[in-house]
Each structure stands twice: as structure tokens, then as C-alpha cells.
């Protein structure tokens, strides 16, 4: 029951009729008590605490105060706060110092702002001064042009006569034999500025064309197609050329028929002036069928002339055309050394008409001195030569009777014996080759004599011509005494003594000159035809046509990458290598003597091997240095005014001075798919003084990357695309090269700016030589009897590698167009040896060794990808190249030198073991 009641109370008194008021009253009492208790706690407890704390702080013992305020010193005495105090003091001091510095910097900024304002004003003033100077320069240039125009008269071209005009006023010579250029040649058709146009008739259009030797006609036509002077417009031609021989005897036309056909040529104009009739001979028995033909005022070019037929200075004696459709094989040509050969001299021939009398005993020399003239000089020649052979003082070979049937010959002419190959084998064993002129002195030259001369020069036998009346090929422009001995027949008894007295040096010089003449004017059909044209052009004083330059096909590329400066490349100390500011590109002066050279230096140009001071001797028909090309700044070249500006000390360092005070050079860099190495090399050229431009020869068929950013080095960079991958492309005469000086450099070469500038200065003092850094030399291998290439350190050298060398652009023409093609072919075959080939060429032309500068023996960059020279076969190939080049040239042209150029000014570092090896400047 109690439990039930309690349950009822909890349920609000519901149930059993309980009352809820008691429950509600109990709840109110509990809430009231709880509120009262919270009030007491919240009100009285803080008051009691406050009172308690206040009482403690008011105690007499100040040291026992805990909650009261304390002084700063007392606070710092607390152990854990001391460190914070020290930090606060340090920060305060630093803030004071920073504030002082801030005020100082503000003061400096204010001063700099004032200076900036002053500089801006100075710049504005300088701009005004510069503008005024530009105006003054412009006015000065205008005044200079006006003065030049006043002092230089205006020139007009000569009036040209067209072929359809009548030449009735042209003076006639008294006889055909009196024809010379002044009375049988129409100069008005050949102005100096005409370019020497030549019109060549097509022989097939005329009846006599079917009688021509097929090989000669084919070779002639091939040469005409490639000649730069030939034109198809006959109306502007200066000279008209017709080929009439060599003719084949069975179908040879009659002289009267040939004469009528010549006179009926469309541009013959009654007398054939300005015509050239060419009669080439391929055999020694070629007949002089033009002897009985009236050729009027036309010039003749053939190998056989009678004195009544030959007109000196008008007609041309040409060499026989032996190699009609083939190039000479240089490997079959014997070397020029040793100087002395098995036989001192040799002669083989047979004179049919006088053979019987020549074998008879002739009168003694004493009888002739008494006044009895010899019946025939040939008799004395035979007797004397046989006596020399029988004396056995020297090995000689003379045969006056052919073992087989002799070749056909003209009357009183010594006929050739045997076949050509047999004759050449004998001449290869002979130091001298005797050439006996015809007994009939009216025959000034014959095809047989010309053939003997050709064969002797081809194999290096020095010609000894007995008979001073002879007219050797191209005799009016070639000094034959430099390559042959021309001895009068009465001196036959002294010939042996004369030949024995010639020194080895003179023999080698004559043999080398003879080889040069044969290669240049005799060896091929192109040489023969071009030489004939060159003689006519030289006679009428027309400058040669410009030689072609290689057109640079530029590869588009993006530039703009700021080029840095390698401290190792530009660390020059206190040296000034050149102008403070980069000079604008300045091309070398044009050569200005082309119109006077042909009249002033004929013999020197025709008789000298090509060198830097000979414009076109090596190929006078295709000169190396035309008006469009450049010439050396020394010797006969153009020299700007203003030398002597070099000074000393700082003035010397900052100016080139010398005879060419203003000059620049072009860097030619060969590369092959090494973009990173190439970019680094180009960046190292940044800031290089006197640099005109950089020509990058891109030797790969694969073009550079499109996203490749080329450095900006302050001068133009020309990227040239090549037709094929060839090391010969390094030496092509690109038209973009506008300076005489070329610095050929590999893409992995490391050279300091001071080294490059020093090399440039040295080259300016020796412009005809290769001036470079890494030296090499050749050596004779005694066990193998061959030449070797050597790259060991040595005090003697004979080559300078063109991977880092200066040379004249002149040699780029000679290397690419004149040097034998066999050498360039071997360079392509081995992909090697182009630097050796260039050293051979220059030493052959100048007979001087290269010049090495500084003590460098290598120039490769460390860490670069391996180049071709790292291959094991590299040196074996170079050994082969040297021996092959010697065969082509016929001798070893390289010369040793112990000379090296170093400069104290440029702080060259000298190896301790090499300082005694060289001479220094």
C-alpha cells in the first residue's frame, strides 16, 4: 500500500483520488533554496576574497607581498624572465642602428637622384651634339661627292659597230703578212667594259664540219658550253671563232673549197676581221693545210707555222690537244724528285730526208772556223751527241733511227719514234729532253716539236730546244726560259757542259715551272681553249670576267638570346683589344686595278704560280680576283689612307694601325648536328673586336631545330646550307664573306679573345700565309719509304691546322676552283685532310711555311662530344692523304719552320720545356 501511495504521489496524485498540491509545494521549496544558495556564493565569496587579499598586501613585510605591483628590477630578478629582458635590450639597440642607416640611405638616395637628373641632362645634350655631328657628317659626305663628281669626268662607252654595218672605212694593210692588231682588228667592237663576248660558229652547219676529228670536235664543243665568255648573240660579239681542224685526211676538203666556206661565214664581212680560225692538232703529223688558204684579217691558232705565214702578236701558236676527252691522271705522272734521273738527256727521232748525210762523216769544227760553212747543223748535232754518249761521262740515250716505222713528219723535221707510252717511259728516266727543231729555218714551229715539248713537260723532263728561231706555244706571254733551255744549234758542242753545270735547285725550279705551265695551259681541252681566249683578251687589254662566288643559301633562324661573356674567353686583364664600342660591319676595299693590270703585269701574271700577289696567273682565263672579289691589302693591292695610327701603349692596343688601319675579319665555322656546342662557341665570340660577321656552314642535311634560339653577339650570323656533307665546304668562297681575312674555326674550338686578336695582327703582317694556333709537321718514314703525319709536340712544324687559323679569301678561290679535283675527292672520300690540303696549296704557291702563334698545341674544348679526329683511323687516313697529295703535286711542297710568334703584350703562357725552341717577336 505504501508503495502504491508513493507511486501515486509521483504521478501527481492521480489515482486513488490523491491530491497534487503537495508535490507542487515541494518543488517550489527546492527551487527557492537553490536560488538563495547561488546568490550567497556569487555575492559574498568575491567580497571575502577581496578582503583577504587586501589584507595580505598591506602587511608590513614587503618581501612577503605576492599580488602587489613590483618594480622593473624586481621583475627582472625572476629567473625565467631574464632572457626575455636581454632580448628586448638587443632588439632596441638594433632598431636604433637601423633607423640611423635608413636616414643615411635616404640621404644617399637623394644625392643619386640629383646625379640622375644631371646625367639625363647630359644625355640630352649629348644627343643634341650627336645630331649635330650627324648633320655635319652628312653635309661633308655630300660635299665630298660633289667634289669627286667635279674632279672625275663622266665616261661613256665606246660606240659599237654591229655586224650588219659596212666596214668600208676600215684601213687595209699592204699585205696579209703585215696584219697586226692595229690594222687588222676592230677595237670598237670590244669596249673595255664589254666583258669580251665571244661567238663560236657551229662547225656542223658547214660542209667542212663533217671532216673534223670527232674527238677534237666533241672536246671543243664541251669546252665552249662551259666557257664564261661565249655568247649566243652574234650581234654583240667581240671575236668570232670557227674550228677547222684537225681534219681527217680521207675526207679533207680541197683548199679552195675550205676557203670559199670560210668566206661565206655570216659574219665574215669580206675580210674576216675579228675572226679566229682554230686548227687543233691531236697528232704529231698534223698538216698545215691553212698555208695555201687566204684567211684575210682573221687570226690563226694552230701548232704549225711557216715564217711567211706566222704574224707575231697576231697569230697564236697553240699546244697539241693530246688529252681531248680525258683528264690527266696525276698518279701516273712521275714525281719531281729526285732531281737527277738515270739519263742526263735523251733523244729519239729520225730525219728521213737527211738520214743518209747525217750518218756520214762531217767536216771538222776547225774547217768550219776557217770559213767553210757547215752543210747542215743537224750533222754536227748527231756527231756531237754520239760522242757524248760514247764518252760515258754521263748516262745519255740518243737514237737517230727509229726501231719501228717513224711517224709522218714535215720535210726536215725530226719524226717521233714509237708509241706515246714508250716515249713517256723514256722521258720519265731523263733529266733533260732534247728537242731538235726542223732543219728548214722557215718552219718556225711544227706539230712534232710541240708534241715533244708537251710530253717532256708532262713527265718532268726539262726541255732543251736546239734552235733559237723556234716559236714555242704562247711564246708572246710565256717566258719559256724559266722552264726550258733554248740553245742555238751552233752551241751544240757546249750543251753537255751547260747541262752538267746547272745546280739541283735550278733544275727543280725549272721542273716545277714546267709542271705549272703544263697543268695550266696544255693539259686539257678546256685549258687550251681558255688560254687562246685569254691571250686575245690580254692583247686588247680587256679585264677578265669575274670569277664566280658560291651563293650562300641562308637557313632562316631566330636570334635574340642574350649572349653571355665567358670569363675565360674575355679575361684580358688591363688590355684593350680593340674599340670600346663594336664597329659596324666594314667590308674590305674592292680591288681597283683590273683595267690596268693586263697592260702592266702581263709576263708576271702568266709565268708565275698563283700567289697572293698574282691576280690570275694560275688561270688567266678565269682570274681568281676580279673586280667583284677582294685583293690583298699589301703589295699591289688597294691601301686606305691613314696609316701610322697604331701609336704605342694604349693607342696601339685600341687601334690596328699599320698600312691598313681599318680592317675586319669573318669567322667561318663548320658544324654538323652539334647545336649545343655550336651555341656555346658562338656565345664565346660575343664582344670580339674587328669581327665583321660569322658564317656558319651547316654541313648536315638535317636543318637546325625550329625552336633553337641563336645568340645575339652584336654582329650578323649567317647560317649557310650546303648541298652535301663535305669538309671542302669549309673553304668555299661564299659571297657573304666580304673581308679579305677569314678565321676558319671549328665549332668546338676554345680560343680567348686576346689570342684571336693577336693572330689577326700577325696575319696582317703576313697576308700570304696561313697564321694559326695548333701546329703539326710531316716526317719521312725511312723503313716504309713514305711520308707520315705527326701531331707530337715539337719545336719544328710545317702545317697549321685550319680548325683555328687565319687565311686570305684568295686561297678559298684557289682551293675550290683551281686545286686539282683529285685532292678534293680524297677529302670527301675520307671525310678528313682538308686542312692538310690547304697547307699543301699555300706552301706550293708561296714556297713559305705557315706561321704558328702562341704556345697552344691544341684548341679543343673540354667536355665536348667527340669529333672526327678522335677516331682511331684518323691518323692512318692522314698518312695516306699526305702521300697522295705528294703524288698529285709531284713533290713535297710543305716546308719546315722553327719560327713561332708570341707576344708579351698578350700574356702568352709558355711551357717550361718549350721556351727554348722558338724565336719570339
PDB file of C-alpha atoms in Angstrom, residues 547-746:
ATOM      1  CA  UNK A 547      85.207  34.507-111.052  1.00  0.00           C
ATOM      2  CA  UNK A 548      82.051  33.117-109.563  1.00  0.00           C
ATOM      3  CA  UNK A 549      81.441  33.047-105.851  1.00  0.00           C
ATOM      4  CA  UNK A 550      79.398  30.466-104.022  1.00  0.00           C
ATOM      5  CA  UNK A 551      75.899  31.784-103.400  1.00  0.00           C
ATOM      6  CA  UNK A 552      75.061  31.335 -99.746  1.00  0.00           C
ATOM      7  CA  UNK A 553      71.663  29.723 -99.244  1.00  0.00           C
ATOM      8  CA  UNK A 554      70.742  31.103 -95.849  1.00  0.00           C
ATOM      9  CA  UNK A 555      68.849  28.977 -93.340  1.00  0.00           C
ATOM     10  CA  UNK A 556      66.280  31.121 -91.503  1.00  0.00           C
ATOM     11  CA  UNK A 557      66.896  31.170 -87.784  1.00  0.00           C
ATOM     12  CA  UNK A 558      65.696  33.046 -84.755  1.00  0.00           C
ATOM     13  CA  UNK A 559      68.068  35.156 -82.736  1.00  0.00           C
ATOM     14  CA  UNK A 560      67.590  37.181 -79.631  1.00  0.00           C
ATOM     15  CA  UNK A 561      69.139  35.073 -76.939  1.00  0.00           C
ATOM     16  CA  UNK A 562      71.354  37.333 -74.880  1.00  0.00           C
ATOM     17  CA  UNK A 563      74.892  36.068 -75.244  1.00  0.00           C
ATOM     18  CA  UNK A 564      76.875  35.921 -72.073  1.00  0.00           C
ATOM     19  CA  UNK A 565      80.574  36.500 -71.819  1.00  0.00           C
ATOM     20  CA  UNK A 566      82.754  33.596 -70.847  1.00  0.00           C
ATOM     21  CA  UNK A 567      85.249  34.971 -68.310  1.00  0.00           C
ATOM     22  CA  UNK A 568      87.894  32.593 -69.635  1.00  0.00           C
ATOM     23  CA  UNK A 569      87.399  33.897 -73.158  1.00  0.00           C
ATOM     24  CA  UNK A 570      87.314  37.605 -72.396  1.00  0.00           C
ATOM     25  CA  UNK A 571      89.620  37.875 -69.395  1.00  0.00           C
ATOM     26  CA  UNK A 572      92.147  40.235 -70.898  1.00  0.00           C
ATOM     27  CA  UNK A 573      93.272  41.968 -67.757  1.00  0.00           C
ATOM     28  CA  UNK A 574      94.042  45.602 -68.441  1.00  0.00           C
ATOM     29  CA  UNK A 575      94.426  45.091 -72.218  1.00  0.00           C
ATOM     30  CA  UNK A 576      92.245  46.889 -74.727  1.00  0.00           C
ATOM     31  CA  UNK A 577      91.868  44.525 -77.656  1.00  0.00           C
ATOM     32  CA  UNK A 578      90.012  46.938 -79.868  1.00  0.00           C
ATOM     33  CA  UNK A 579      87.457  49.709 -79.963  1.00  0.00           C
ATOM     34  CA  UNK A 580      85.343  50.162 -76.864  1.00  0.00           C
ATOM     35  CA  UNK A 581      82.209  50.066 -78.983  1.00  0.00           C
ATOM     36  CA  UNK A 582      81.666  47.450 -81.640  1.00  0.00           C
ATOM     37  CA  UNK A 583      82.328  48.858 -85.087  1.00  0.00           C
ATOM     38  CA  UNK A 584      79.668  48.392 -87.746  1.00  0.00           C
ATOM     39  CA  UNK A 585      80.431  45.755 -90.401  1.00  0.00           C
ATOM     40  CA  UNK A 586      83.134  47.056 -92.732  1.00  0.00           C
ATOM     41  CA  UNK A 587      83.921  45.161 -95.924  1.00  0.00           C
ATOM     42  CA  UNK A 588      87.425  45.090 -97.337  1.00  0.00           C
ATOM     43  CA  UNK A 589      88.025  47.556-100.186  1.00  0.00           C
ATOM     44  CA  UNK A 590      87.315  46.314-103.679  1.00  0.00           C
ATOM     45  CA  UNK A 591      90.198  45.633-105.997  1.00  0.00           C
ATOM     46  CA  UNK A 592      90.532  48.557-108.376  1.00  0.00           C
ATOM     47  CA  UNK A 593      93.344  47.620-110.812  1.00  0.00           C
ATOM     48  CA  UNK A 594      91.603  45.244-113.184  1.00  0.00           C
ATOM     49  CA  UNK A 595      91.604  47.697-116.096  1.00  0.00           C
ATOM     50  CA  UNK A 596      95.324  48.443-115.830  1.00  0.00           C
ATOM     51  CA  UNK A 597      96.726  45.122-114.731  1.00  0.00           C
ATOM     52  CA  UNK A 598      96.502  43.430-118.114  1.00  0.00           C
ATOM     53  CA  UNK A 599      98.658  46.173-119.602  1.00  0.00           C
ATOM     54  CA  UNK A 600     101.233  46.383-116.804  1.00  0.00           C
ATOM     55  CA  UNK A 601     101.890  42.891-115.453  1.00  0.00           C
ATOM     56  CA  UNK A 602     101.450  40.526-118.386  1.00  0.00           C
ATOM     57  CA  UNK A 603     104.572  38.385-118.035  1.00  0.00           C
ATOM     58  CA  UNK A 604     104.497  38.203-114.260  1.00  0.00           C
ATOM     59  CA  UNK A 605     100.894  37.036-114.271  1.00  0.00           C
ATOM     60  CA  UNK A 606     101.317  34.413-116.970  1.00  0.00           C
ATOM     61  CA  UNK A 607     104.587  32.914-115.780  1.00  0.00           C
ATOM     62  CA  UNK A 608     104.128  32.691-112.026  1.00  0.00           C
ATOM     63  CA  UNK A 609     102.299  30.133-109.997  1.00  0.00           C
ATOM     64  CA  UNK A 610      99.301  31.683-108.274  1.00  0.00           C
ATOM     65  CA  UNK A 611     100.160  33.553-105.151  1.00  0.00           C
ATOM     66  CA  UNK A 612      98.642  36.323-103.132  1.00  0.00           C
ATOM     67  CA  UNK A 613     100.314  38.995-105.244  1.00  0.00           C
ATOM     68  CA  UNK A 614      99.494  37.442-108.632  1.00  0.00           C
ATOM     69  CA  UNK A 615      95.966  38.039-109.669  1.00  0.00           C
ATOM     70  CA  UNK A 616      95.269  35.396-112.238  1.00  0.00           C
ATOM     71  CA  UNK A 617      98.481  33.703-113.379  1.00  0.00           C
ATOM     72  CA  UNK A 618      97.345  30.229-112.489  1.00  0.00           C
ATOM     73  CA  UNK A 619      94.226  30.504-114.598  1.00  0.00           C
ATOM     74  CA  UNK A 620      94.479  33.684-116.646  1.00  0.00           C
ATOM     75  CA  UNK A 621      91.347  32.675-118.464  1.00  0.00           C
ATOM     76  CA  UNK A 622      89.386  32.558-115.212  1.00  0.00           C
ATOM     77  CA  UNK A 623      91.013  35.024-112.832  1.00  0.00           C
ATOM     78  CA  UNK A 624      90.812  34.452-109.152  1.00  0.00           C
ATOM     79  CA  UNK A 625      90.448  38.035-108.065  1.00  0.00           C
ATOM     80  CA  UNK A 626      88.041  40.008-110.249  1.00  0.00           C
ATOM     81  CA  UNK A 627      86.567  43.406-109.590  1.00  0.00           C
ATOM     82  CA  UNK A 628      83.829  41.779-107.556  1.00  0.00           C
ATOM     83  CA  UNK A 629      86.358  39.988-105.378  1.00  0.00           C
ATOM     84  CA  UNK A 630      88.806  41.316-102.843  1.00  0.00           C
ATOM     85  CA  UNK A 631      92.567  41.613-103.050  1.00  0.00           C
ATOM     86  CA  UNK A 632      95.343  41.616-100.557  1.00  0.00           C
ATOM     87  CA  UNK A 633      95.943  44.812 -98.673  1.00  0.00           C
ATOM     88  CA  UNK A 634      99.665  44.578 -99.302  1.00  0.00           C
ATOM     89  CA  UNK A 635     101.836  44.546-102.375  1.00  0.00           C
ATOM     90  CA  UNK A 636      99.879  45.880-105.317  1.00  0.00           C
ATOM     91  CA  UNK A 637      96.545  45.874-103.527  1.00  0.00           C
ATOM     92  CA  UNK A 638      94.497  48.898-102.571  1.00  0.00           C
ATOM     93  CA  UNK A 639      95.628  50.617 -99.383  1.00  0.00           C
ATOM     94  CA  UNK A 640      93.371  53.009 -97.481  1.00  0.00           C
ATOM     95  CA  UNK A 641      94.927  56.255 -96.368  1.00  0.00           C
ATOM     96  CA  UNK A 642      95.534  56.857 -92.702  1.00  0.00           C
ATOM     97  CA  UNK A 643      98.312  54.546 -91.569  1.00  0.00           C
ATOM     98  CA  UNK A 644     100.545  55.179 -88.604  1.00  0.00           C
ATOM     99  CA  UNK A 645      97.662  55.385 -86.154  1.00  0.00           C
ATOM    100  CA  UNK A 646      98.889  52.428 -84.129  1.00  0.00           C
ATOM    101  CA  UNK A 647     100.924  54.517 -81.709  1.00  0.00           C
ATOM    102  CA  UNK A 648     102.194  52.811 -78.591  1.00  0.00           C
ATOM    103  CA  UNK A 649     100.817  51.585 -75.314  1.00  0.00           C
ATOM    104  CA  UNK A 650      97.098  52.067 -75.041  1.00  0.00           C
ATOM    105  CA  UNK A 651      96.880  53.609 -78.519  1.00  0.00           C
ATOM    106  CA  UNK A 652      98.488  50.506 -80.006  1.00  0.00           C
ATOM    107  CA  UNK A 653      96.091  48.215 -78.187  1.00  0.00           C
ATOM    108  CA  UNK A 654      92.999  50.175 -79.200  1.00  0.00           C
ATOM    109  CA  UNK A 655      93.835  50.570 -82.920  1.00  0.00           C
ATOM    110  CA  UNK A 656      95.093  48.326 -85.707  1.00  0.00           C
ATOM    111  CA  UNK A 657      97.319  50.949 -87.290  1.00  0.00           C
ATOM    112  CA  UNK A 658      99.691  49.791 -89.979  1.00  0.00           C
ATOM    113  CA  UNK A 659      99.150  50.217 -93.695  1.00  0.00           C
ATOM    114  CA  UNK A 660      95.533  49.077 -93.455  1.00  0.00           C
ATOM    115  CA  UNK A 661      94.332  50.885 -90.324  1.00  0.00           C
ATOM    116  CA  UNK A 662      90.734  49.783 -90.764  1.00  0.00           C
ATOM    117  CA  UNK A 663      90.019  46.145 -91.346  1.00  0.00           C
ATOM    118  CA  UNK A 664      87.830  43.339 -90.069  1.00  0.00           C
ATOM    119  CA  UNK A 665      87.704  39.578 -90.422  1.00  0.00           C
ATOM    120  CA  UNK A 666      84.998  36.978 -90.949  1.00  0.00           C
ATOM    121  CA  UNK A 667      84.636  33.846 -88.871  1.00  0.00           C
ATOM    122  CA  UNK A 668      83.760  30.737 -90.884  1.00  0.00           C
ATOM    123  CA  UNK A 669      82.603  27.932 -88.600  1.00  0.00           C
ATOM    124  CA  UNK A 670      81.883  24.433 -89.887  1.00  0.00           C
ATOM    125  CA  UNK A 671      79.403  22.383 -87.856  1.00  0.00           C
ATOM    126  CA  UNK A 672      77.457  19.144 -88.057  1.00  0.00           C
ATOM    127  CA  UNK A 673      74.466  18.485 -85.781  1.00  0.00           C
ATOM    128  CA  UNK A 674      76.056  19.745 -82.574  1.00  0.00           C
ATOM    129  CA  UNK A 675      73.701  22.533 -81.664  1.00  0.00           C
ATOM    130  CA  UNK A 676      74.677  22.923 -78.025  1.00  0.00           C
ATOM    131  CA  UNK A 677      78.385  23.004 -78.818  1.00  0.00           C
ATOM    132  CA  UNK A 678      77.743  25.455 -81.649  1.00  0.00           C
ATOM    133  CA  UNK A 679      75.702  27.809 -79.477  1.00  0.00           C
ATOM    134  CA  UNK A 680      78.414  27.843 -76.834  1.00  0.00           C
ATOM    135  CA  UNK A 681      81.067  28.613 -79.430  1.00  0.00           C
ATOM    136  CA  UNK A 682      79.016  31.453 -80.899  1.00  0.00           C
ATOM    137  CA  UNK A 683      78.446  32.945 -77.457  1.00  0.00           C
ATOM    138  CA  UNK A 684      82.194  32.990 -76.879  1.00  0.00           C
ATOM    139  CA  UNK A 685      82.528  35.353 -79.864  1.00  0.00           C
ATOM    140  CA  UNK A 686      80.408  37.986 -78.160  1.00  0.00           C
ATOM    141  CA  UNK A 687      82.279  41.261 -77.888  1.00  0.00           C
ATOM    142  CA  UNK A 688      85.164  40.163 -80.148  1.00  0.00           C
ATOM    143  CA  UNK A 689      86.700  43.288 -81.762  1.00  0.00           C
ATOM    144  CA  UNK A 690      87.049  43.664 -85.524  1.00  0.00           C
ATOM    145  CA  UNK A 691      84.592  40.837 -86.190  1.00  0.00           C
ATOM    146  CA  UNK A 692      82.611  41.507 -89.370  1.00  0.00           C
ATOM    147  CA  UNK A 693      80.215  38.571 -89.304  1.00  0.00           C
ATOM    148  CA  UNK A 694      80.017  34.875 -88.592  1.00  0.00           C
ATOM    149  CA  UNK A 695      79.285  32.424 -91.411  1.00  0.00           C
ATOM    150  CA  UNK A 696      78.096  29.109 -90.007  1.00  0.00           C
ATOM    151  CA  UNK A 697      78.467  26.370 -92.622  1.00  0.00           C
ATOM    152  CA  UNK A 698      75.685  23.928 -91.756  1.00  0.00           C
ATOM    153  CA  UNK A 699      77.121  20.693 -93.105  1.00  0.00           C
ATOM    154  CA  UNK A 700      74.207  18.447 -92.209  1.00  0.00           C
ATOM    155  CA  UNK A 701      71.206  17.617 -94.429  1.00  0.00           C
ATOM    156  CA  UNK A 702      69.064  17.915 -91.311  1.00  0.00           C
ATOM    157  CA  UNK A 703      68.122  21.531 -90.638  1.00  0.00           C
ATOM    158  CA  UNK A 704      68.587  23.093 -87.198  1.00  0.00           C
ATOM    159  CA  UNK A 705      65.807  22.750 -84.664  1.00  0.00           C
ATOM    160  CA  UNK A 706      62.998  25.219 -85.254  1.00  0.00           C
ATOM    161  CA  UNK A 707      62.867  26.191 -81.587  1.00  0.00           C
ATOM    162  CA  UNK A 708      66.620  26.777 -81.437  1.00  0.00           C
ATOM    163  CA  UNK A 709      67.327  30.319 -80.242  1.00  0.00           C
ATOM    164  CA  UNK A 710      70.581  31.688 -81.624  1.00  0.00           C
ATOM    165  CA  UNK A 711      72.678  34.084 -79.530  1.00  0.00           C
ATOM    166  CA  UNK A 712      72.877  37.784 -80.238  1.00  0.00           C
ATOM    167  CA  UNK A 713      76.613  38.546 -80.376  1.00  0.00           C
ATOM    168  CA  UNK A 714      76.424  42.025 -81.862  1.00  0.00           C
ATOM    169  CA  UNK A 715      77.311  41.025 -85.450  1.00  0.00           C
ATOM    170  CA  UNK A 716      75.303  39.172 -88.117  1.00  0.00           C
ATOM    171  CA  UNK A 717      75.264  35.377 -88.004  1.00  0.00           C
ATOM    172  CA  UNK A 718      74.727  33.843 -91.442  1.00  0.00           C
ATOM    173  CA  UNK A 719      73.763  30.163 -91.401  1.00  0.00           C
ATOM    174  CA  UNK A 720      74.617  28.673 -94.806  1.00  0.00           C
ATOM    175  CA  UNK A 721      73.073  25.485 -96.106  1.00  0.00           C
ATOM    176  CA  UNK A 722      75.315  23.170 -98.139  1.00  0.00           C
ATOM    177  CA  UNK A 723      74.411  20.795-100.930  1.00  0.00           C
ATOM    178  CA  UNK A 724      76.231  17.847 -99.385  1.00  0.00           C
ATOM    179  CA  UNK A 725      78.204  16.927 -96.309  1.00  0.00           C
ATOM    180  CA  UNK A 726      81.752  17.772 -97.286  1.00  0.00           C
ATOM    181  CA  UNK A 727      84.711  19.182 -95.406  1.00  0.00           C
ATOM    182  CA  UNK A 728      85.571  21.079 -98.592  1.00  0.00           C
ATOM    183  CA  UNK A 729      82.636  23.366 -97.782  1.00  0.00           C
ATOM    184  CA  UNK A 730      84.853  24.996 -95.171  1.00  0.00           C
ATOM    185  CA  UNK A 731      86.864  26.667 -97.933  1.00  0.00           C
ATOM    186  CA  UNK A 732      84.149  27.654-100.393  1.00  0.00           C
ATOM    187  CA  UNK A 733      84.370  31.363-101.356  1.00  0.00           C
ATOM    188  CA  UNK A 734      80.916  32.319-100.078  1.00  0.00           C
ATOM    189  CA  UNK A 735      79.588  35.602-101.383  1.00  0.00           C
ATOM    190  CA  UNK A 736      78.675  36.556 -97.822  1.00  0.00           C
ATOM    191  CA  UNK A 737      82.371  36.786 -96.936  1.00  0.00           C
ATOM    192  CA  UNK A 738      83.131  40.449 -97.568  1.00  0.00           C
ATOM    193  CA  UNK A 739      86.541  40.628 -95.899  1.00  0.00           C
ATOM    194  CA  UNK A 740      89.956  39.542 -97.041  1.00  0.00           C
ATOM    195  CA  UNK A 741      90.732  37.907 -93.716  1.00  0.00           C
ATOM    196  CA  UNK A 742      88.971  34.646 -92.846  1.00  0.00           C
ATOM    197  CA  UNK A 743      89.227  32.988 -89.455  1.00  0.00           C
ATOM    198  CA  UNK A 744      88.433  29.336 -90.033  1.00  0.00           C
ATOM    199  CA  UNK A 745      87.419  27.815 -86.736  1.00  0.00           C
ATOM    200  CA  UNK A 746      85.847  24.556 -85.601  1.00  0.00           C
TER     201      UNK A 746
END
